[in-house]
Coordinates of C-alpha atoms and ligand atoms in Angstrom, one line a residue:
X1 CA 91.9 168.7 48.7
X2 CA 90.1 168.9 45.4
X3 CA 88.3 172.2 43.9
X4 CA 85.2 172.1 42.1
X5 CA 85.7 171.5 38.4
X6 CA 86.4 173.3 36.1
X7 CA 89.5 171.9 37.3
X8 CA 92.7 173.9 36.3
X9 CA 91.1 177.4 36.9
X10 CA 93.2 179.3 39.5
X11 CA 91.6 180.7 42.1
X12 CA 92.7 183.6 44.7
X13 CA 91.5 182.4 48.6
X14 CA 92.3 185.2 51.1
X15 CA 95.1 187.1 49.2
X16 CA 96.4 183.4 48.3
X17 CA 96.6 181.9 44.8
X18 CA 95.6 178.4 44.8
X19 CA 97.3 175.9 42.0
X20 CA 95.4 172.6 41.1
X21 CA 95.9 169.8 38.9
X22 CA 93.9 170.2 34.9
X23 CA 92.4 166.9 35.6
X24 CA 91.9 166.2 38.9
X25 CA 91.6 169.0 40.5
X26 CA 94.0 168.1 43.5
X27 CA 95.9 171.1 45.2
X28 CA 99.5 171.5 44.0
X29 CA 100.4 174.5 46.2
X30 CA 99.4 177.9 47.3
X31 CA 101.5 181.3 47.0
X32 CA 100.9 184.2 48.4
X33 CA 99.7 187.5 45.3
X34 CA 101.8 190.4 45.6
X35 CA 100.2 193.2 45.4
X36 CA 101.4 196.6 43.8
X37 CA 103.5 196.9 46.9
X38 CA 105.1 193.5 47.4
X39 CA 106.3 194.2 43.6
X40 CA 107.7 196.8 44.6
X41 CA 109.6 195.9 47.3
X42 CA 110.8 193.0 45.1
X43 CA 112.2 195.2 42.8
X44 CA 113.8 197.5 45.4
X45 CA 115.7 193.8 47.2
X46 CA 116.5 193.1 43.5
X47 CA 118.3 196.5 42.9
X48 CA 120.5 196.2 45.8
X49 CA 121.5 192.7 44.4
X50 CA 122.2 193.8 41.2
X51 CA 125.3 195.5 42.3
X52 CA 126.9 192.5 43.9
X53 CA 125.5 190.1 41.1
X54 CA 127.4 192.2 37.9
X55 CA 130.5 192.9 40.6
X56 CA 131.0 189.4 40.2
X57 CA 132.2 189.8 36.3
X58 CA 131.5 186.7 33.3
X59 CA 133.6 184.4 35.6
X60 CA 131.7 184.5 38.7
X61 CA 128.7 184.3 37.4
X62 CA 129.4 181.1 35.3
X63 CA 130.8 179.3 38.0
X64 CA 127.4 180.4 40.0
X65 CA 124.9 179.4 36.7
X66 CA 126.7 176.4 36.3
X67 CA 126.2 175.3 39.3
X68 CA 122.2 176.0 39.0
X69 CA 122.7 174.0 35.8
X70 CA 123.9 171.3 37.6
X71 CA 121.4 170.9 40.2
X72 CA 118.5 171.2 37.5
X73 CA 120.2 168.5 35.7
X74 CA 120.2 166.5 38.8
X75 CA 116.7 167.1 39.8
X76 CA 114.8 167.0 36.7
X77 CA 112.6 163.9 37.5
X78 CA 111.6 166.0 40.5
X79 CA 111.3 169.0 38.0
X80 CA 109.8 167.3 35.5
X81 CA 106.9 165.6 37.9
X82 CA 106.1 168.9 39.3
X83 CA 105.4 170.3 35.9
X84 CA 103.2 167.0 35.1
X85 CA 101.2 167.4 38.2
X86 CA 100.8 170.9 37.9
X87 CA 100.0 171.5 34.2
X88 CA 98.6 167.9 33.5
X89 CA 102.2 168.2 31.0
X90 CA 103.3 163.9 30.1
X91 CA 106.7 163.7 32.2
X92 CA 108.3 162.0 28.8
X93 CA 107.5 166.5 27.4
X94 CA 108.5 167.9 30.4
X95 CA 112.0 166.1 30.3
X96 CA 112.4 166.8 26.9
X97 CA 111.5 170.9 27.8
X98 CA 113.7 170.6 31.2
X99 CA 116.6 169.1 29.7
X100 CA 116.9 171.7 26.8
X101 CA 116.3 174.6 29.4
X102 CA 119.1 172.8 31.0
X103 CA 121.3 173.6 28.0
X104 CA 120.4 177.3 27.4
X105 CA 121.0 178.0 31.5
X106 CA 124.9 176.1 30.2
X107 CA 125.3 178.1 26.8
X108 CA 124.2 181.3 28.4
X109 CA 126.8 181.3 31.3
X110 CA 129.6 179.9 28.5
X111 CA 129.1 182.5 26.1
X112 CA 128.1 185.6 28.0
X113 CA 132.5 187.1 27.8
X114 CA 132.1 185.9 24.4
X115 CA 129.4 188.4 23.5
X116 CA 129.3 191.0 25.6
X117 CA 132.7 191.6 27.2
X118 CA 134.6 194.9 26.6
X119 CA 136.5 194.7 23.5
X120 CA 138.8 197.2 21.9
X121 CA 136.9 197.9 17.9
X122 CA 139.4 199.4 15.0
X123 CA 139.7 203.2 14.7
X124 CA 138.8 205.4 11.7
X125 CA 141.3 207.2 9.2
X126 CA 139.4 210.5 9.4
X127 CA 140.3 210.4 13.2
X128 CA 143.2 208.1 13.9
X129 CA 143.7 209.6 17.2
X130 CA 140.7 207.8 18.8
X131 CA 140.9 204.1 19.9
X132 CA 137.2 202.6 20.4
X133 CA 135.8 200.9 23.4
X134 CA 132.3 198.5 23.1
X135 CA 130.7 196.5 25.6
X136 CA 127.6 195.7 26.8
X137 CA 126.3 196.5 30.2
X138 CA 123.2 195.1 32.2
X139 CA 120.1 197.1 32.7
X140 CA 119.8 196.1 36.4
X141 CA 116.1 194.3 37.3
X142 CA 114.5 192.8 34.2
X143 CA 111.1 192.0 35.1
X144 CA 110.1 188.4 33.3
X145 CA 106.5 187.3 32.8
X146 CA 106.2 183.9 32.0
X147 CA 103.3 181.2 30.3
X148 CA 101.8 178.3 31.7
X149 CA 102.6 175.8 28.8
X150 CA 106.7 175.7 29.0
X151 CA 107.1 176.8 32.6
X152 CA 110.7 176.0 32.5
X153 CA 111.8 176.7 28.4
X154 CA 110.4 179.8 28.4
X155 CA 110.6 181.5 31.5
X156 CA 114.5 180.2 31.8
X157 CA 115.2 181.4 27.6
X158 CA 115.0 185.0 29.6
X159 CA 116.0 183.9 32.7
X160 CA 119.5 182.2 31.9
X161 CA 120.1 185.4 29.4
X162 CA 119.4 188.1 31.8
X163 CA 121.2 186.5 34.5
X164 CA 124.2 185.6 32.7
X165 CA 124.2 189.4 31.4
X166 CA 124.6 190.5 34.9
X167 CA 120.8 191.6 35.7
X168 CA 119.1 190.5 38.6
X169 CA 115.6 189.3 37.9
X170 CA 111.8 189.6 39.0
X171 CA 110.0 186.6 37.3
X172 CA 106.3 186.6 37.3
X173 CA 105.1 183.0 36.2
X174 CA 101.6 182.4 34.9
X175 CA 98.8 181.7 37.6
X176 CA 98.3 178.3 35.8
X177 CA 102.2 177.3 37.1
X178 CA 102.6 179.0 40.1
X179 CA 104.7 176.3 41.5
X180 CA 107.0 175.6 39.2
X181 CA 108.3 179.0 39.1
X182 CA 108.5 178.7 42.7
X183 CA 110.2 175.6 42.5
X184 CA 112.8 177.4 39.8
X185 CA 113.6 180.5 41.4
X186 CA 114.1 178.4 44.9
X187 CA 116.4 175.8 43.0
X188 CA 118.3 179.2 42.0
X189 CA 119.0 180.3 46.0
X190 CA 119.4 176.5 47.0
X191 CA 122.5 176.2 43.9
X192 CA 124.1 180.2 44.4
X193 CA 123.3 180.8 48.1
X194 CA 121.4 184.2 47.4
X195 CA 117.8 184.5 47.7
X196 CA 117.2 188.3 45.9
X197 CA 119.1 187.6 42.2
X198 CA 116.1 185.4 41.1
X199 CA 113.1 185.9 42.8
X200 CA 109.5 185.7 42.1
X201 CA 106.2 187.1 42.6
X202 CA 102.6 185.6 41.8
X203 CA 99.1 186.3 41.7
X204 CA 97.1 186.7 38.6
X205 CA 97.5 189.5 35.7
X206 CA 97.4 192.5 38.0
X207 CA 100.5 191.3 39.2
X208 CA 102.3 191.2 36.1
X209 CA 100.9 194.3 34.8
X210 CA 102.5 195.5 38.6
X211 CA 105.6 194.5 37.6
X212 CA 105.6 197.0 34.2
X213 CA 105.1 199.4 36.4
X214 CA 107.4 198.6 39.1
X215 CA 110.3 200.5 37.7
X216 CA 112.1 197.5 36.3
X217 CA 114.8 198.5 33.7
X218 CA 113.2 196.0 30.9
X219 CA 110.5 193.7 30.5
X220 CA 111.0 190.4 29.2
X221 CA 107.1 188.6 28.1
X222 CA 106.2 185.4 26.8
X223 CA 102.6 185.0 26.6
X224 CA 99.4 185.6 23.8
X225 CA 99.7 188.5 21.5
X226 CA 96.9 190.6 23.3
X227 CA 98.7 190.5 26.5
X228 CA 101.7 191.7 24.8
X229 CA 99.7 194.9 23.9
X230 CA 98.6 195.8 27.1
X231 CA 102.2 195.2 28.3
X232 CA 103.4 197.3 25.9
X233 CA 100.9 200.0 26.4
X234 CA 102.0 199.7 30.3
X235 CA 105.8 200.2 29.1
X236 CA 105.0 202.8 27.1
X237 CA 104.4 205.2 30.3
X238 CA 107.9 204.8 31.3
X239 CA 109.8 204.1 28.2
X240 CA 110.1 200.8 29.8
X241 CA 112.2 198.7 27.0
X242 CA 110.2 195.4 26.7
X243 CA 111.0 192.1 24.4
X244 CA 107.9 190.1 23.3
X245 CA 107.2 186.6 22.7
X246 CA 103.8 186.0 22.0
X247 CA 102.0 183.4 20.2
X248 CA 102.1 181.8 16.3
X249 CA 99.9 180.2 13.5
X250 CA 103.0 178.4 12.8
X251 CA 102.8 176.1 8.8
X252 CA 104.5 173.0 7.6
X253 CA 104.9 172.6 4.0
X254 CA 105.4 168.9 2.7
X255 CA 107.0 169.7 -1.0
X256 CA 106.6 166.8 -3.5
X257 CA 109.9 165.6 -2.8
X258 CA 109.7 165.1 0.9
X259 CA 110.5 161.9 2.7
X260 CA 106.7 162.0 3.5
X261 CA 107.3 158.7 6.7
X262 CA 109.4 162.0 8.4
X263 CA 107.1 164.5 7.7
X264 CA 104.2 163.0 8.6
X265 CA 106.0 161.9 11.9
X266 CA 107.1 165.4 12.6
X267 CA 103.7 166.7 11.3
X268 CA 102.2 164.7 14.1
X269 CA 104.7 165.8 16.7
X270 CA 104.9 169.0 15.9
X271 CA 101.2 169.5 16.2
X272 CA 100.0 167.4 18.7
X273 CA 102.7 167.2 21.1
X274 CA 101.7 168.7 25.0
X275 CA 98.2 168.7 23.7
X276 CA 99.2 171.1 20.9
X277 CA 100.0 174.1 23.3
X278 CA 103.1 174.8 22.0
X279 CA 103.6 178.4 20.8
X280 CA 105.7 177.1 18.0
X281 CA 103.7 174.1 17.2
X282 CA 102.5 173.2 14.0
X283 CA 99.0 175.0 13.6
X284 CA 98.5 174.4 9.5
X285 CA 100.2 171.8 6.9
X286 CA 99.8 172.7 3.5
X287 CA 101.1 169.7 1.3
X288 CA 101.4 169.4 -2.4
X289 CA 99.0 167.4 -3.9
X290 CA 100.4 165.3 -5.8
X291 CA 102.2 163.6 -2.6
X292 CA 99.3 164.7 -0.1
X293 CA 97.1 161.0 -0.1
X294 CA 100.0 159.1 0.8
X295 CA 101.1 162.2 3.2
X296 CA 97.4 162.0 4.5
X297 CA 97.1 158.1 5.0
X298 CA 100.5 158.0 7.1
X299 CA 99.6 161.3 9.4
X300 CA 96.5 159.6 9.8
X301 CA 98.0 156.2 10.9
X302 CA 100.5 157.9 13.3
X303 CA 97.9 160.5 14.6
X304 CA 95.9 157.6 15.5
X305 CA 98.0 155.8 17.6
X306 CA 98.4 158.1 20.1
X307 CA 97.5 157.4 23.2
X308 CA 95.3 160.2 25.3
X309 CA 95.4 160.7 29.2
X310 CA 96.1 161.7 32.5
X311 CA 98.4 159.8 33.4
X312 CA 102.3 160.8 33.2
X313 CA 103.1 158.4 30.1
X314 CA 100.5 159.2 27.6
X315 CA 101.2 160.9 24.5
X316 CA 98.7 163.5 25.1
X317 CA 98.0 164.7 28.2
X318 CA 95.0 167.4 29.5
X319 CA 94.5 170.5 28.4
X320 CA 95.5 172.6 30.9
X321 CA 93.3 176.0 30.7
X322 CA 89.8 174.7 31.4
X323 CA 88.8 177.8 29.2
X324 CA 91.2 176.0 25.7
X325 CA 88.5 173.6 25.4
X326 CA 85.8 175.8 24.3
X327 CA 88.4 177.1 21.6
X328 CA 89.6 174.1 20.3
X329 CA 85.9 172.5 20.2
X330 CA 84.7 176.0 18.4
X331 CA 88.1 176.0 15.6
X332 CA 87.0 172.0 15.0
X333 CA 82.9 173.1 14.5
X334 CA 83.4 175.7 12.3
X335 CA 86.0 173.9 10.0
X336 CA 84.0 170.9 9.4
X337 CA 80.5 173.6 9.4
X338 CA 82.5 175.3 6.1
X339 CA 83.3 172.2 4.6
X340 CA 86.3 170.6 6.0
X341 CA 86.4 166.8 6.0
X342 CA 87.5 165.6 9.7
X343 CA 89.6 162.5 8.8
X344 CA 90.5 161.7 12.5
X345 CA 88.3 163.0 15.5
X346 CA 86.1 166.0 14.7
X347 CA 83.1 167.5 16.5
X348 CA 83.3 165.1 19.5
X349 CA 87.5 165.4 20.2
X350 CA 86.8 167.3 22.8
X351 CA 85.9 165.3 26.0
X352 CA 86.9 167.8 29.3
X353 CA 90.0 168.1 30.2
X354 CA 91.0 166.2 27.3
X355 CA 91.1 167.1 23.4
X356 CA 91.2 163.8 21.0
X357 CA 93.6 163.7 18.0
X358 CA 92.0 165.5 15.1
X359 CA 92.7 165.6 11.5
X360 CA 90.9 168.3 9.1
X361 CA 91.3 168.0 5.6
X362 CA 90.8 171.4 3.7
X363 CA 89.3 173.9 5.6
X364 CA 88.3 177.1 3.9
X365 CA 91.3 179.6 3.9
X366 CA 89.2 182.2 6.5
X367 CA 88.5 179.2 8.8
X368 CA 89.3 179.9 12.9
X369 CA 91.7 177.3 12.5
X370 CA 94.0 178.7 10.3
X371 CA 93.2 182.2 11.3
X372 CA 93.8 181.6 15.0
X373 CA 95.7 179.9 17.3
X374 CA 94.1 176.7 18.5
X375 CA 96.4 175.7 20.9
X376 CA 95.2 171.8 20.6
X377 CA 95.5 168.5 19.3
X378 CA 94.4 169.4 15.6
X379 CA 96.2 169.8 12.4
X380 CA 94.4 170.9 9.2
X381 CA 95.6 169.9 6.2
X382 CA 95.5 171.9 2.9
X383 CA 96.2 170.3 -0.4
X384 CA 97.9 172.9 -2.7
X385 CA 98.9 172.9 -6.4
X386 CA 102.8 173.3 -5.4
X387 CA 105.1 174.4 -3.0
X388 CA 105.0 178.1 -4.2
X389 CA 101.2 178.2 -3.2
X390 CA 102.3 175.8 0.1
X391 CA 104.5 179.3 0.8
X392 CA 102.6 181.8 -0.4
X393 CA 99.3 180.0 2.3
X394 CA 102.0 180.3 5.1
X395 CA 102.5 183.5 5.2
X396 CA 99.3 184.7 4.3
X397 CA 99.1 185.2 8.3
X398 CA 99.5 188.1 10.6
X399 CA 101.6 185.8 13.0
X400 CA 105.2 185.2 12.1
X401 CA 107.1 183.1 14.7
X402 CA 108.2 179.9 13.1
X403 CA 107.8 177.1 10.9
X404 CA 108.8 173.7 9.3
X405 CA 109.9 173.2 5.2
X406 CA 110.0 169.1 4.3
X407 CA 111.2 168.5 1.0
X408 CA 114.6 168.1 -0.9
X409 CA 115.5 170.7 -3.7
X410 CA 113.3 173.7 -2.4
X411 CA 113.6 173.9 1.0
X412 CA 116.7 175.6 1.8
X413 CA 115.0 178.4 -0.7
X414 CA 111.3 178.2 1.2
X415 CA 112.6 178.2 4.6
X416 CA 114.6 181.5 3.7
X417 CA 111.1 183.7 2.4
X418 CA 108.9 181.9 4.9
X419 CA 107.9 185.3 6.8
X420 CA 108.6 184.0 10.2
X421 CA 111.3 184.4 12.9
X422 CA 112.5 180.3 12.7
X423 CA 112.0 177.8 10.5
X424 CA 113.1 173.9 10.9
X425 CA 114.0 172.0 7.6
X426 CA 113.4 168.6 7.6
X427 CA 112.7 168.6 11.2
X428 CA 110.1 170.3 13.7
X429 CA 110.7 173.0 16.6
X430 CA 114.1 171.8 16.4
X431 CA 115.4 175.4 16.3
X432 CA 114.7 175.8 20.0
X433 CA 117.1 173.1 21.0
X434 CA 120.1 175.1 19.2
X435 CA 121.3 177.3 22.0
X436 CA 123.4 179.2 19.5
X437 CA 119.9 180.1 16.8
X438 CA 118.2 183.1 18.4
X439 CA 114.2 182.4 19.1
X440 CA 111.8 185.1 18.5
X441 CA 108.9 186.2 15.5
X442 CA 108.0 188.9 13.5
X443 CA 104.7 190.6 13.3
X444 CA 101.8 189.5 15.7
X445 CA 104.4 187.0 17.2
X446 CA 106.7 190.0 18.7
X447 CA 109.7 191.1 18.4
X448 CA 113.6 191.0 20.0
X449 CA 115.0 187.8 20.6
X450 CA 116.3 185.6 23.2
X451 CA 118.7 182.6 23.0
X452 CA 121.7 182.7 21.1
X453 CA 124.3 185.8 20.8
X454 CA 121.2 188.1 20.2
X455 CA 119.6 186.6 23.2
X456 CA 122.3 187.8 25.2
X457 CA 122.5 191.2 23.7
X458 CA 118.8 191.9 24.5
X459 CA 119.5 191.6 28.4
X460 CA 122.7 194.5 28.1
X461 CA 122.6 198.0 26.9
X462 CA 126.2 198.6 24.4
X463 CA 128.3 201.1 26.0
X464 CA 130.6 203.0 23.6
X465 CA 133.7 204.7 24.5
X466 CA 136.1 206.2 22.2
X467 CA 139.3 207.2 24.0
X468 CA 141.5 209.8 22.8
X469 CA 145.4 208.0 22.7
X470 CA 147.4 210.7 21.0
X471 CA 147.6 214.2 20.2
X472 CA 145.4 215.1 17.2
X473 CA 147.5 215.3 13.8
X474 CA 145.2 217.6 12.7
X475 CA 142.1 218.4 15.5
X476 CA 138.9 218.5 13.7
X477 CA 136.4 218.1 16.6
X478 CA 137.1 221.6 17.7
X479 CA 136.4 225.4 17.0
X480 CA 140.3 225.4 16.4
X481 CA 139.8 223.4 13.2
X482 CA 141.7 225.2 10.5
X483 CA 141.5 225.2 6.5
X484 CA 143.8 222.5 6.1
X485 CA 142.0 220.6 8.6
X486 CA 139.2 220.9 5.8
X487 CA 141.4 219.9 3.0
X488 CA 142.3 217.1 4.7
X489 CA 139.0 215.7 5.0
X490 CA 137.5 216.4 1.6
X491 CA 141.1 214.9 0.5
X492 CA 140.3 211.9 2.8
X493 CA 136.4 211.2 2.2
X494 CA 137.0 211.3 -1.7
X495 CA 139.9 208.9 -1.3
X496 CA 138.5 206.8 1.4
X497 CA 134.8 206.6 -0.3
X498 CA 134.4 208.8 -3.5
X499 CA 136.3 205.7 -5.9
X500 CA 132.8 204.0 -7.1
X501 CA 130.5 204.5 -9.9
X502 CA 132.4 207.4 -11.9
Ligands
NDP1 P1 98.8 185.2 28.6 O1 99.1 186.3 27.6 O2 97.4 185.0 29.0 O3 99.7 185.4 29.9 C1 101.1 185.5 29.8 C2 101.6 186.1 31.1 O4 101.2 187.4 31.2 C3 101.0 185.4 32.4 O5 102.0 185.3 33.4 C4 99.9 186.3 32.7 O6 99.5 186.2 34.1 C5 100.5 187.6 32.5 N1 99.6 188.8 32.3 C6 98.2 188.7 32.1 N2 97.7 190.0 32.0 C7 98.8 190.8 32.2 C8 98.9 192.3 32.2 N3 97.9 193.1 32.0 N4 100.1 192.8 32.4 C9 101.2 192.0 32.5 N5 101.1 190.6 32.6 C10 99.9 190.1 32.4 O7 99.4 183.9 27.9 P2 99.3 182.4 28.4 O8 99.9 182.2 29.7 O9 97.9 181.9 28.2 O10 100.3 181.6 27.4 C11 99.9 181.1 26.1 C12 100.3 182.1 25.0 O11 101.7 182.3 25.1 C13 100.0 181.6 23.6 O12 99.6 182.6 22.8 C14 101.4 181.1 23.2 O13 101.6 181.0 21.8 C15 102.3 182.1 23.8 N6 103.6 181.6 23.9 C16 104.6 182.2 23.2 C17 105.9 181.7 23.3 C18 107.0 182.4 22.5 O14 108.2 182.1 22.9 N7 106.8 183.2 21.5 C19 106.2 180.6 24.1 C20 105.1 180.0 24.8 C21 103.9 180.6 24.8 P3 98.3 185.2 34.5 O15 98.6 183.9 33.9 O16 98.3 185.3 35.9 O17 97.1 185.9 33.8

């Protein structure tokens, strides 16, 4: 059965949300919206789970995510040709974005002791009596909200985390890719044998803004910046903790002493790879002029030998909200209206559901397309007198998630003041495939952070206990505190901290 185009658009039939194919329009599956109520109820089954899922300590619930891994790693062609039919995604992307969710659902369940298990921490000399206790507990349900354009990386970067913390988890996936969540979160009961640990509700935004208010212990969001607002706002009712992960303006900067074959390479794959809707693809490339020609002539070359589809092998695929189009086509217009030379495609790149290769040459700073997110195929390209410009362009930006440095002597020192979250050096998003590196931005882009140690952290609340293991020498932390006691700890503090700068 094929919808009326626009294709792409999901539409609720009879309380049912209906997912299609960007391009054709063919049915990919139909999932029943949960309503303020079934949220609830999800949250109640996930509650009761919880208790069993963090009973079964770090080991059990490695051997359990492992075993999740395992099938995932098995089935990602199946994965992976879901993900092309349902978000027009090239199946070459969708391994790529399977196979290094693969490896965070792997590191997560490793490393989860590591990070969070109880651990004794050293005692003070002011109080030697007291032995401290740290670890980190799980918050019970975290309630995930997901986007449509890494169904499985993003979604899973919380997922893994909160899971392998010892939450149970509520995942909301984008109306767009309805079924691949579906097709997660049943790959999850088929691997552990329990249905209520990972489940998942759809329907549209009410559904998601349902889950803020379900009573969840913490909200985990990946999706635009003005989402993450009204989530917040939501949250804010019930002092419902949230992390956000919202979108980026993210910059490349090609120093003079780049290898400018890999950077214009990585420029084109970093920008134009899944259509350009990559939260941390490349969005601007400033480049120093005295190497930005040859820099332009090879971007150009590579840019134009992409090849632009439907079907699973091309390099671009569709665009998969009908409603992107209209963006991408207005960011092109206004560029090349304000002066920008369009070196590759322009006006005309945008032929529904696809969006052709484009290459703008020196838009004017206030340009949509360095302001805003386009979330296509199209790279502007800013010559600049020097890298120190190249920086100071980057961060003029109120996004902050990540970015890319090319170049040789500099760019160590430009990644480091770069004002983002991430940066890749000499390389493109290849931060994200570093389980270990944590993922998340500053400013507009959100805040906390998944992945990594700190990505582990976010899904468990530190517990402190300090234990009394022997009589007090001298008591100090009682009414019964005497002179000495005193002169003791003026003797101590002046000893222990008074030694610098007389
Ligand atoms: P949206 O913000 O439109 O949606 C994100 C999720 O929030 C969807 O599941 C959506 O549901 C849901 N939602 C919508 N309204 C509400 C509400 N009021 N309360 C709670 N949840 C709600 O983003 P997109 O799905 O369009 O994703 C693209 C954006 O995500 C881009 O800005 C991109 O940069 C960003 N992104 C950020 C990443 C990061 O890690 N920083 C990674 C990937 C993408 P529904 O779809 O049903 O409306």
């Amino acid at each position: 059965m094929a919808t009326t185009p626009p294709y792409g658009v999901p539409v609720v039939e009879d309380g049912v949300l209906v997912s299609t194919n960007p391009a054709s329009g063919a049915e990919v599956g139909r999932f029943p919206v949960a309503d303020s109520d079934a949220v609830a109820s999800a949250v109640l089954r996930a509650r009761a789970a919880a208790a069993w899922w963090s009973g079964l300590g770090f080991t059990g619930r490695r051997e359990r995510l492992s075993r999740w891994g395992s099938l995932l790693a098995h089935r990602m062609g199946e994965l992976a040709a879901l993900v092309h039919k349902e978000g027009g995604k090239p199946v070459g992307d969708a391994i790529l974005e399977i196979a290094c969710a693969i490896d965070h659902v792997a590191w997560a369940a490793r490393n989860a002791r590591r990070v969070l298990g109880p651990r004794r921490v050293r005692g003070n000399l002011l109080t030697p009596e007291y032995a401290g206790h740290l670890e980190y507990q799980p918050y019970g349900v975290i309630g995930v909200i997901g986007p449509w354009n890494y169904p499985v990386l993003t979604p899973l970067g919380s997922i893994a985390y909160a899971l392998a913390a010892g939450n149970t988890v509520v995942y909301k996936p984008s109306e767009y890719t309805p079924a691949v969540g579906q097709w997660l979160v049943d790959s999850f009961a088929e691997a552990v044998g329990v249905r209520d640990v990972l489940t998942c509700v759809h329907g549209l935004g009410e559904t998601g803004a349902a889950l803020c208010e379900s009573g969840v212990d913490k909200i985990a969001f990946t999706g635009s910046t003005a989402t993450a607002k009204r989530v917040m706002a939501t949250c804010a009712r019930s002092l419902t903790p949230v992390v956000l992960e919202c979108g980026g303006n993210d910059a490349l900067i090609v120093d003079s002493d780049a290898d400018l074959e890999a950077a214009a390479d990585a420029a084109v794959w970093g920008g134009m790879s899944n259509a350009g809707q990559t939260c941390i693809g490349i969005e601007r490339v400033y480049v120093v002029q005295e190497v930005a020609d040859q820099f332009l002539a090879k971007l150009v070359e590579k840019a134009s030998a992409l090849t632009v589809g439907t079907d699973p092998d091309a390099d671009i695929g569709p665009i998969t909200m009908p409603a992107q189009l209209e963006i991408i086509s207005r960011h092109i217009t206004d560029a090349v209206e304000r002066g920008a030379r369009a070196v590759l495609g322009g006006v005309d790149a945008v032929r529904p559901p696809l969006a052709y290769p484009t290459v703008l040459v020196d838009p004017p700073a206030d340009a949509a397309v360095l302001r805003e997110e386009t979330f296509g195929p199209v790279l502007p390209v800013i010559r600049v007198a020097d890298a120190e410009e190249a920086l100071r362009l980057a961060n003029d930006t109120s996004y902050g998630l990540g970015g890319a440095v090319f170049g040789r002597s500099r760019a160590m020192d430009l990644a480091r003041r770069m004002r983002t979250g991430m940066v890749s050096v000499n390389s493109v998003l290849s931060f994200v495939t570093l389980p270990r590196l944590p993922f998340g931005g500053v400013g507009d882009s959100g805040f906390g952070r998944i992945h990594g140690d700190d990505g582990l952290r976010e899904f468990a609340r530190s517990k402190a206990i300090a234990r009394r293991r022997a009589p007090s020498p001298v008591p100090l932390l009682t009414f019964r505190r005497t002179p000495f006691g005193e002169q003791v700890v003026r003797g101590l503090i002046k000893l222990m901290h008074g030694r610098h700068g007389r």
